[in-house]
Coordinates of C-alpha atoms and ligand atoms in Angstrom, one line a residue:
M1 CA -102.8 -83.9 -7.6
T2 CA -101.7 -87.3 -9.0
S3 CA -103.5 -90.6 -9.3
I4 CA -102.9 -94.0 -10.7
P5 CA -105.3 -95.0 -13.4
T6 CA -107.3 -97.9 -11.9
I7 CA -110.0 -100.3 -13.0
S8 CA -112.3 -101.3 -10.2
V9 CA -114.1 -104.7 -10.2
R10 CA -116.7 -104.8 -7.6
I11 CA -118.8 -107.9 -6.6
S12 CA -121.7 -107.8 -4.2
R13 CA -121.2 -109.9 -1.1
T14 CA -124.9 -110.5 -0.7
D15 CA -125.7 -111.3 -4.3
Q16 CA -126.9 -114.9 -5.0
N17 CA -124.8 -114.8 -8.2
A18 CA -121.4 -114.6 -6.5
H19 CA -119.7 -114.3 -9.9
K20 CA -121.5 -111.2 -11.2
G21 CA -120.3 -107.6 -10.7
T22 CA -119.4 -104.3 -12.2
L23 CA -116.2 -103.2 -13.8
A24 CA -115.6 -99.5 -13.9
I25 CA -113.0 -96.9 -14.9
G26 CA -114.2 -93.6 -13.3
D27 CA -117.8 -93.1 -14.5
W28 CA -117.6 -95.7 -17.2
A29 CA -119.1 -98.9 -15.8
V30 CA -120.1 -102.2 -17.4
P31 CA -121.3 -105.6 -16.2
C32 CA -118.6 -108.2 -15.6
V33 CA -118.2 -111.8 -14.4
I34 CA -115.5 -113.4 -12.3
G35 CA -114.7 -117.0 -11.3
T36 CA -117.8 -119.2 -10.6
G37 CA -116.4 -119.7 -7.1
G38 CA -116.6 -115.9 -6.4
L39 CA -113.9 -113.9 -4.7
V40 CA -111.2 -115.2 -2.4
S41 CA -108.5 -113.7 -0.2
A42 CA -105.4 -113.7 -2.4
S43 CA -103.4 -115.6 0.3
V44 CA -105.7 -118.6 0.0
K45 CA -106.2 -118.6 -3.8
R46 CA -105.3 -122.0 -5.3
E47 CA -104.9 -123.3 -8.8
G48 CA -108.2 -124.8 -10.1
D49 CA -110.4 -123.3 -7.4
R50 CA -112.4 -121.2 -9.9
K51 CA -112.1 -118.2 -7.6
T52 CA -110.9 -114.7 -8.3
P53 CA -108.3 -113.2 -5.9
I54 CA -109.1 -110.0 -4.0
G55 CA -106.4 -107.4 -4.4
V56 CA -104.8 -104.6 -6.5
F57 CA -102.8 -106.0 -9.4
P58 CA -100.9 -104.4 -12.3
L59 CA -101.9 -104.8 -16.0
R60 CA -98.7 -104.8 -17.9
Y61 CA -99.7 -105.5 -21.6
G62 CA -102.4 -107.1 -23.7
L63 CA -102.4 -109.7 -26.4
F64 CA -104.8 -109.9 -29.4
K65 CA -105.4 -112.2 -32.3
P66 CA -104.2 -110.4 -35.4
L67 CA -107.7 -110.2 -37.0
P68 CA -108.5 -107.1 -39.2
A69 CA -111.2 -106.0 -36.7
L70 CA -108.7 -105.9 -33.9
R71 CA -105.8 -104.2 -35.7
F72 CA -106.8 -100.9 -34.0
L73 CA -105.3 -102.3 -30.8
E74 CA -101.8 -101.6 -32.1
S75 CA -102.4 -97.9 -31.9
V76 CA -104.2 -97.6 -28.6
S77 CA -102.3 -96.1 -25.7
F78 CA -102.0 -99.4 -23.7
P79 CA -99.3 -101.8 -25.0
F80 CA -101.1 -104.5 -27.0
V81 CA -99.1 -107.0 -29.0
P82 CA -100.4 -109.5 -31.6
C83 CA -100.7 -113.0 -30.2
S84 CA -98.6 -115.6 -32.1
D85 CA -99.5 -119.2 -32.7
D86 CA -96.7 -120.6 -30.6
M87 CA -97.7 -118.8 -27.3
I88 CA -98.6 -121.0 -24.3
W89 CA -99.6 -119.7 -20.8
E90 CA -98.1 -122.3 -18.4
E91 CA -100.4 -123.5 -15.7
D92 CA -98.1 -126.1 -14.4
G93 CA -94.4 -127.0 -14.2
P94 CA -91.2 -124.9 -13.7
D95 CA -92.5 -122.0 -15.8
Y96 CA -95.7 -121.8 -13.8
N97 CA -97.8 -118.7 -14.7
R98 CA -95.5 -117.5 -17.4
L99 CA -95.9 -116.9 -21.1
V100 CA -93.7 -119.4 -23.0
F101 CA -93.2 -120.2 -26.6
A102 CA -93.7 -123.7 -28.1
D103 CA -91.1 -125.3 -30.4
G104 CA -92.3 -126.4 -33.8
A105 CA -95.5 -128.5 -33.6
D106 CA -95.2 -129.2 -29.8
R107 CA -98.2 -129.0 -27.4
A108 CA -100.7 -127.8 -30.0
G109 CA -103.5 -128.4 -27.5
D110 CA -102.0 -126.0 -24.9
R111 CA -101.6 -122.9 -27.1
L112 CA -103.4 -119.7 -26.4
A113 CA -104.5 -119.5 -30.1
R114 CA -106.1 -123.0 -30.2
P115 CA -109.7 -123.2 -31.5
R116 CA -112.3 -122.9 -28.7
D117 CA -116.1 -123.0 -28.6
H118 CA -116.3 -119.3 -28.1
D119 CA -113.7 -116.7 -29.1
L120 CA -113.1 -115.7 -25.5
F121 CA -109.4 -115.2 -26.0
N122 CA -109.2 -113.0 -29.1
V123 CA -108.2 -110.2 -26.7
I124 CA -106.7 -110.9 -23.4
V125 CA -105.0 -108.7 -20.7
P126 CA -103.0 -110.8 -18.2
I127 CA -103.6 -109.7 -14.6
G128 CA -100.4 -109.3 -12.7
Y129 CA -101.3 -111.8 -10.0
N130 CA -98.7 -114.3 -8.6
D131 CA -96.3 -113.5 -11.4
A132 CA -93.4 -111.4 -10.0
V133 CA -92.2 -114.5 -8.1
A134 CA -94.7 -117.1 -9.2
E135 CA -95.5 -119.7 -6.5
A136 CA -96.6 -123.1 -7.8
G137 CA -100.3 -123.8 -7.1
R138 CA -101.2 -120.2 -6.0
G139 CA -103.1 -119.5 -9.2
S140 CA -102.1 -118.9 -12.8
A141 CA -103.4 -117.6 -16.1
L142 CA -105.7 -114.9 -14.7
F143 CA -106.8 -112.6 -17.6
V144 CA -109.3 -110.0 -18.5
H145 CA -111.1 -111.5 -21.5
A146 CA -114.4 -111.9 -23.2
A147 CA -117.4 -113.4 -21.4
R148 CA -119.6 -116.2 -22.8
P149 CA -122.9 -115.0 -24.3
D150 CA -124.8 -116.2 -21.2
M151 CA -122.4 -114.3 -18.9
S152 CA -121.6 -117.5 -17.0
G153 CA -118.7 -117.4 -14.5
T154 CA -115.1 -118.0 -15.4
A155 CA -112.3 -120.2 -14.0
G156 CA -111.0 -117.2 -12.1
C157 CA -110.6 -114.6 -14.9
V158 CA -112.5 -111.3 -15.2
A159 CA -114.7 -111.4 -18.3
L160 CA -116.7 -108.7 -20.1
R161 CA -119.2 -108.7 -23.0
P162 CA -117.0 -108.6 -26.2
D163 CA -118.1 -105.1 -27.2
D164 CA -117.4 -103.8 -23.7
L165 CA -114.0 -105.5 -23.8
L166 CA -113.0 -103.6 -26.9
E167 CA -114.2 -100.4 -25.3
L168 CA -112.1 -101.2 -22.2
A169 CA -109.1 -101.8 -24.4
R170 CA -109.5 -98.3 -25.8
R171 CA -109.7 -96.9 -22.2
L172 CA -106.7 -98.8 -20.8
K173 CA -103.6 -96.7 -19.9
P174 CA -100.0 -97.7 -19.4
G175 CA -99.4 -98.5 -15.7
M176 CA -103.0 -99.3 -15.1
L177 CA -104.0 -101.3 -12.0
I178 CA -107.0 -103.6 -11.5
D179 CA -108.6 -103.4 -8.0
I180 CA -110.8 -106.4 -7.3
D181 CA -112.9 -106.5 -4.2
Y182 CA -116.4 -106.7 -2.7
D183 CA -118.4 -103.5 -3.2
A184 CA -118.2 -101.3 -0.2
A185 CA -121.9 -101.1 0.5
S186 CA -122.3 -104.9 0.8
A187 CA -119.0 -105.3 2.5
Q188 CA -120.0 -103.0 5.4
P189 CA -119.9 -105.2 8.5
V190 CA -123.2 -105.4 10.3
Q191 CA -122.8 -104.2 13.9
P192 CA -124.0 -107.0 16.1
E193 CA -126.0 -106.3 19.2
G194 CA -123.9 -106.1 22.3
A195 CA -120.2 -106.8 22.4
S196 CA -118.6 -108.1 19.2
P197 CA -117.3 -111.6 19.1
M198 CA -113.5 -112.1 19.5
E199 CA -111.9 -113.6 16.4
S200 CA -109.1 -116.0 16.9
V201 CA -107.1 -118.0 14.4
S202 CA -105.2 -121.1 15.4
F203 CA -102.6 -123.3 13.7
S204 CA -101.7 -126.6 15.1
G205 CA -98.5 -128.4 14.2
M206 CA -98.4 -132.1 13.6
H207 CA -96.1 -132.7 16.6
P208 CA -96.4 -131.9 20.3
G209 CA -95.2 -128.5 21.6
P210 CA -96.3 -125.5 23.7
K211 CA -99.5 -123.6 23.2
F212 CA -98.7 -120.0 22.3
L213 CA -101.1 -117.1 22.3
V214 CA -100.4 -113.8 20.4
T215 CA -102.7 -110.9 21.2
G216 CA -103.2 -107.5 19.5
A217 CA -105.3 -104.4 20.3
V218 CA -105.9 -105.0 24.0
H219 CA -105.8 -101.3 23.7
G220 CA -107.9 -100.3 20.7
N221 CA -105.7 -97.5 19.3
E222 CA -102.6 -99.7 19.2
I223 CA -102.8 -101.0 15.6
C224 CA -99.3 -102.5 15.0
G225 CA -100.4 -105.8 16.7
P226 CA -103.5 -106.3 14.5
Q227 CA -101.5 -105.5 11.3
A228 CA -98.5 -107.7 12.1
I229 CA -100.7 -110.6 13.3
A230 CA -102.8 -110.4 10.1
R231 CA -99.5 -110.6 8.1
V232 CA -98.3 -113.6 10.1
I233 CA -101.7 -115.4 9.7
A234 CA -101.5 -114.8 5.9
D235 CA -97.9 -116.2 5.9
C236 CA -99.0 -119.3 7.9
R237 CA -101.9 -119.9 5.5
A238 CA -99.6 -119.4 2.5
G239 CA -97.0 -121.9 4.0
K240 CA -94.3 -119.2 4.3
I241 CA -94.4 -119.8 8.0
A242 CA -94.7 -123.5 8.8
I243 CA -96.1 -124.4 12.2
R244 CA -94.5 -127.8 12.9
R245 CA -95.1 -128.3 16.7
G246 CA -97.5 -127.2 19.3
Q247 CA -100.2 -124.7 18.6
V248 CA -100.3 -121.0 18.1
T249 CA -103.5 -118.9 18.5
F250 CA -103.7 -115.4 17.1
V251 CA -106.1 -112.9 18.3
P252 CA -105.5 -109.8 16.1
I253 CA -108.1 -107.6 17.9
V254 CA -108.9 -108.4 21.5
N255 CA -110.9 -105.2 22.2
M256 CA -113.1 -104.7 19.2
K257 CA -115.2 -102.0 20.7
A258 CA -112.1 -99.8 21.4
Y259 CA -110.5 -100.8 18.1
R260 CA -113.6 -99.6 16.1
A261 CA -113.6 -96.3 18.0
N262 CA -109.8 -96.1 17.7
T263 CA -109.5 -95.4 21.4
R264 CA -107.4 -97.0 24.1
E265 CA -110.4 -98.2 26.0
G266 CA -114.0 -99.2 25.3
D267 CA -115.6 -98.6 28.7
R268 CA -112.4 -98.9 30.8
N269 CA -108.8 -100.1 30.5
L270 CA -108.9 -103.8 29.7
N271 CA -105.3 -104.2 30.8
R272 CA -106.1 -103.4 34.5
N273 CA -107.7 -105.5 37.1
L274 CA -108.1 -108.3 34.6
R275 CA -109.9 -111.3 36.0
E276 CA -113.0 -113.4 35.4
R277 CA -116.2 -111.9 36.5
A278 CA -119.3 -113.9 37.2
V279 CA -121.5 -110.9 36.5
P280 CA -119.9 -108.9 33.7
S281 CA -121.1 -105.3 33.7
D282 CA -119.3 -103.6 30.8
N283 CA -117.5 -104.3 27.5
E284 CA -114.2 -105.0 29.2
D285 CA -115.8 -107.4 31.7
L286 CA -117.2 -109.4 28.7
V287 CA -114.0 -109.3 26.7
G288 CA -112.0 -110.0 29.8
N289 CA -113.9 -113.2 30.5
V290 CA -113.2 -114.6 27.0
L291 CA -109.6 -113.4 27.2
C292 CA -109.0 -115.0 30.6
R293 CA -110.3 -118.3 29.3
L294 CA -107.9 -118.1 26.3
L295 CA -105.0 -117.3 28.6
R296 CA -105.8 -120.3 30.8
A297 CA -105.8 -122.5 27.7
H298 CA -102.2 -121.5 26.6
D299 CA -98.7 -121.8 28.1
V300 CA -97.0 -118.6 26.7
L301 CA -98.3 -115.1 25.9
L302 CA -97.0 -112.4 23.6
D303 CA -99.1 -109.3 24.1
I304 CA -98.4 -106.6 21.5
H305 CA -98.8 -102.9 22.3
S306 CA -97.5 -99.5 21.2
F307 CA -97.2 -96.2 23.1
R308 CA -98.2 -92.6 22.8
S309 CA -94.8 -91.0 23.3
Q310 CA -91.7 -91.4 21.0
G311 CA -89.1 -93.9 22.0
E312 CA -87.5 -97.3 21.3
P313 CA -89.4 -100.6 21.5
F314 CA -89.0 -102.6 24.7
V315 CA -90.2 -105.7 26.4
F316 CA -91.8 -105.9 29.8
V317 CA -91.1 -109.1 31.8
G318 CA -92.4 -110.3 35.1
P319 CA -90.5 -110.7 38.4
E320 CA -87.7 -113.1 39.2
D321 CA -88.8 -116.5 40.7
N322 CA -90.3 -115.8 44.1
S323 CA -93.0 -117.0 46.5
G324 CA -94.0 -113.5 47.7
E325 CA -97.5 -112.1 47.9
I326 CA -97.6 -109.6 45.0
E327 CA -96.6 -111.8 42.1
P328 CA -95.3 -115.3 43.0
F329 CA -93.6 -116.9 39.9
K330 CA -91.6 -120.0 38.9
L331 CA -90.8 -119.5 35.3
S332 CA -88.7 -116.4 35.2
R333 CA -85.8 -118.2 33.4
E334 CA -88.1 -119.4 30.6
E335 CA -89.8 -115.9 30.4
S336 CA -86.5 -114.1 30.2
E337 CA -85.1 -116.3 27.5
F338 CA -88.3 -115.7 25.5
A339 CA -88.1 -112.0 26.0
L340 CA -84.4 -111.9 24.8
R341 CA -85.5 -113.4 21.4
L342 CA -88.1 -110.8 20.5
G343 CA -85.7 -108.1 19.1
P344 CA -86.0 -105.0 21.3
K345 CA -82.8 -104.0 23.1
I346 CA -84.5 -102.7 26.2
I347 CA -86.0 -105.0 28.8
M348 CA -88.0 -103.7 31.8
H349 CA -89.5 -105.3 34.9
G350 CA -90.9 -104.3 38.2
W351 CA -94.3 -103.2 36.9
L352 CA -96.6 -104.7 39.5
P353 CA -94.8 -103.7 42.7
A354 CA -94.3 -100.1 41.4
Y355 CA -98.0 -99.9 40.3
A356 CA -99.1 -101.3 43.7
R357 CA -97.0 -98.7 45.5
A358 CA -98.5 -95.9 43.3
A359 CA -102.0 -97.2 44.2
L360 CA -101.3 -97.2 47.9
E361 CA -99.8 -93.7 47.6
R362 CA -102.9 -92.6 45.8
R363 CA -105.0 -94.0 48.5
R364 CA -102.9 -92.2 51.2
L365 CA -103.6 -88.9 49.3
G366 CA -107.4 -89.6 49.5
G367 CA -107.8 -91.1 46.0
A368 CA -109.0 -94.5 44.9
G369 CA -106.2 -97.0 44.7
D370 CA -106.4 -100.8 44.3
P371 CA -103.0 -102.6 44.2
A372 CA -104.6 -105.4 42.2
E373 CA -105.5 -103.0 39.5
G374 CA -102.0 -103.5 38.0
I375 CA -103.0 -107.0 36.8
G376 CA -103.1 -107.1 33.1
T377 CA -102.7 -109.9 30.5
T378 CA -99.2 -111.0 31.4
E379 CA -99.8 -110.8 35.2
F380 CA -103.0 -112.9 34.7
M381 CA -101.0 -115.4 32.6
R382 CA -98.4 -115.8 35.3
S383 CA -101.1 -116.2 38.0
V384 CA -102.5 -119.2 36.1
G385 CA -99.2 -121.1 35.6
G386 CA -97.9 -119.7 32.3
Y387 CA -95.6 -116.9 31.4
G388 CA -95.9 -114.0 29.0
V389 CA -94.5 -110.6 28.1
T390 CA -95.8 -107.3 26.9
L391 CA -94.0 -106.1 23.8
E392 CA -94.2 -102.3 23.3
C393 CA -93.3 -101.8 19.7
G394 CA -92.9 -98.0 19.5
N395 CA -95.1 -95.0 18.8
H396 CA -98.7 -95.7 17.9
S397 CA -98.4 -94.3 14.4
D398 CA -94.9 -95.3 13.6
P399 CA -95.0 -97.8 10.7
R400 CA -91.8 -99.4 12.0
A401 CA -93.8 -100.6 15.0
V402 CA -95.6 -103.1 12.6
E403 CA -92.2 -104.5 11.5
V404 CA -91.0 -104.8 15.2
A405 CA -94.2 -106.7 16.0
Y406 CA -93.9 -109.0 13.0
A407 CA -90.3 -109.8 13.6
A408 CA -91.0 -110.5 17.3
I409 CA -93.8 -113.0 16.4
V410 CA -91.6 -114.8 13.9
S411 CA -88.8 -115.0 16.4
A412 CA -91.1 -116.2 19.2
L413 CA -92.5 -119.0 17.0
G414 CA -88.9 -120.1 16.4
H415 CA -87.7 -119.8 19.9
L416 CA -90.7 -121.9 21.2
Q417 CA -89.8 -124.4 18.4
L418 CA -93.3 -124.1 16.8
T419 CA -91.3 -123.4 13.6
D420 CA -87.8 -124.5 12.6
A421 CA -86.4 -121.0 12.8
R422 CA -83.6 -120.4 15.3
P423 CA -83.6 -116.8 16.4
S424 CA -80.6 -115.2 18.0
K425 CA -80.6 -113.3 21.3
A426 CA -80.9 -109.5 21.2
K427 CA -77.9 -107.5 22.3
L428 CA -79.4 -105.7 25.3
E429 CA -78.6 -102.0 25.7
K430 CA -80.7 -101.3 28.7
T431 CA -82.3 -103.3 31.5
I432 CA -84.5 -101.3 33.7
E433 CA -86.1 -102.2 37.0
I434 CA -89.0 -99.8 37.7
L435 CA -88.8 -98.8 41.3
D436 CA -91.3 -96.0 41.9
A437 CA -94.1 -93.9 40.4
V438 CA -94.3 -90.1 40.6
L439 CA -97.9 -89.0 41.2
C440 CA -99.2 -85.6 40.1
D441 CA -100.3 -83.3 42.9
S442 CA -102.1 -81.2 40.4
A443 CA -102.6 -80.9 36.6
N444 CA -100.0 -78.1 36.6
D445 CA -97.2 -80.4 37.6
R446 CA -94.9 -80.9 34.6
L447 CA -92.0 -83.0 33.4
A448 CA -88.7 -81.2 33.7
R449 CA -88.1 -81.9 30.0
E450 CA -89.5 -83.9 27.0
F451 CA -88.6 -87.3 28.4
V452 CA -89.1 -90.5 26.4
T453 CA -89.3 -93.9 28.0
G454 CA -85.7 -95.1 28.8
D455 CA -84.1 -91.6 29.0
A456 CA -81.3 -91.7 31.5
V457 CA -81.2 -89.2 34.5
T458 CA -78.4 -88.7 37.0
S459 CA -78.7 -88.7 40.8
G460 CA -80.2 -85.4 41.9
E461 CA -81.4 -84.4 38.4
T462 CA -84.9 -82.8 38.4
I463 CA -87.6 -85.0 36.8
V464 CA -90.8 -83.2 37.7
V465 CA -91.5 -79.6 38.6
R466 CA -94.5 -79.2 40.8
A467 CA -97.1 -76.5 40.3
D468 CA -95.8 -74.8 43.5
G469 CA -92.2 -74.7 42.1
S470 CA -90.9 -77.6 44.2
K471 CA -88.9 -80.3 42.4
V472 CA -88.9 -84.0 42.3
T473 CA -85.4 -85.3 41.7
A474 CA -83.9 -88.6 40.8
P475 CA -82.9 -90.5 44.0
S476 CA -80.1 -92.2 42.1
D477 CA -78.8 -92.6 38.6
G478 CA -81.6 -94.2 36.7
F479 CA -84.2 -93.9 34.0
V480 CA -87.6 -92.1 33.3
V481 CA -90.3 -94.5 32.2
F482 CA -93.8 -93.8 30.8
P483 CA -93.7 -90.0 31.0
D484 CA -97.2 -88.6 30.6
R485 CA -97.4 -85.0 29.6
N486 CA -101.2 -85.0 30.0
A487 CA -101.2 -86.4 33.6
R488 CA -103.9 -85.0 35.9
A489 CA -104.0 -84.8 39.7
M490 CA -103.5 -88.4 41.1
D491 CA -102.3 -89.7 37.7
V492 CA -98.8 -91.2 37.4
I493 CA -96.7 -88.5 35.6
C494 CA -93.8 -90.9 35.2
Y495 CA -92.1 -93.9 36.7
F496 CA -88.5 -94.0 37.9
G497 CA -86.3 -97.0 37.2
V498 CA -82.7 -98.1 37.8
R499 CA -80.4 -100.3 35.8
S500 CA -81.5 -103.9 36.6
K501 CA -79.1 -106.5 37.9
R502 CA -80.9 -109.2 35.9
F503 CA -79.8 -110.2 32.4
S504 CA -76.1 -109.4 33.1
Ligands
ZN601 ZN1 -101.2 -100.7 25.2

């Protein structure tokens, strides 16, 4: 087994003294203090806020005043070097958060070795925060150093009693990390009664523009959305992504009950039969009411999902403009242009009619089938005057799915001109119109081979072998979509699609 030697700094979330905590290496634990402002998410840490950033940071070397009592630090295993009189830690200017060296008698008042009321800086270990590519104003000069006798808070540094600091210096190892966070016991979220509130984060540009909604974890076990959205929120807060026009609302986790349980559904599939309900009766009814209100308040939706099988990411769009009964629509040009900017090279459509046909077929076979059940987030969005697409980023556990989702959000923000980025169109490889669903007669029906979504089949090729040996064959050249190895009787075992004439 291997491990990285780590110092943990833990602060109680509930403590009145937000700056007091414990520093530990393994079993060795001593009291410590942090910034008087307490802990702060590293993405919102600012110069002068007297807060200590949450995170895991490297400790690269230490400095000490060359006093006889501290000479032992030259022979401990961690690299300590004597502090010279000309050292300055820059807290401003072009060398922000760097160790620099003064020339001659310059800047005597800025030097690390200048006299202070307490000898807090006889031994310091710089914390590797905002230093690889230092960003101005994001925080500088974070050290581990000695605390004042009254253990009062610092300006953001981690401080120990002087004796404990020397003992820490003996225990430091090369490559050591410092892990700063709330202690787990006090950070444990309290489970509220009933359904959890839905967290949304909005950024409004200073100029007019569309209202864009980005949703994750409509299905609780699809975690690429929450992870990518959290990253985009951090980038927006840090100014790496600048929202200039309109408004974007991020909902990292739509279905918190299902997300906590790491299941697709809480009480039922939120992405079916989505509508407002005057008398909500389960988790998804409650969540659905809040979600529908949010959808109505926005113009464009990007709903981020992943899937159980293997396969390439794809985008699901709505129908062409039509005034029919199933899904009337007027914004197909806008929606298609949007979908083409998201990155995936596969675009599909035809969901609602195919789902409705499957529901009617199920009803014919004596099962329950409601054509309206196919209405999910994007269908609801279209029904209330907006447009939106479902982005399927890949397999649930594929880390690349997070990158697909992140890139899609960034491109979408640019395409909608909320940011100044100008994304290019994806080079489409497949466009699929879903035509039909194949229902299982029994749980022993099976797929003819290990299909993944988008696999091509030729006319007459066997797709499904029934329990009685009969075969379901492709009515024309086309594609298998959403194969489900675990389908039971009346479930859709797969959909069949053909090359779409749209997008050509
Ligand atoms: Zn999903």
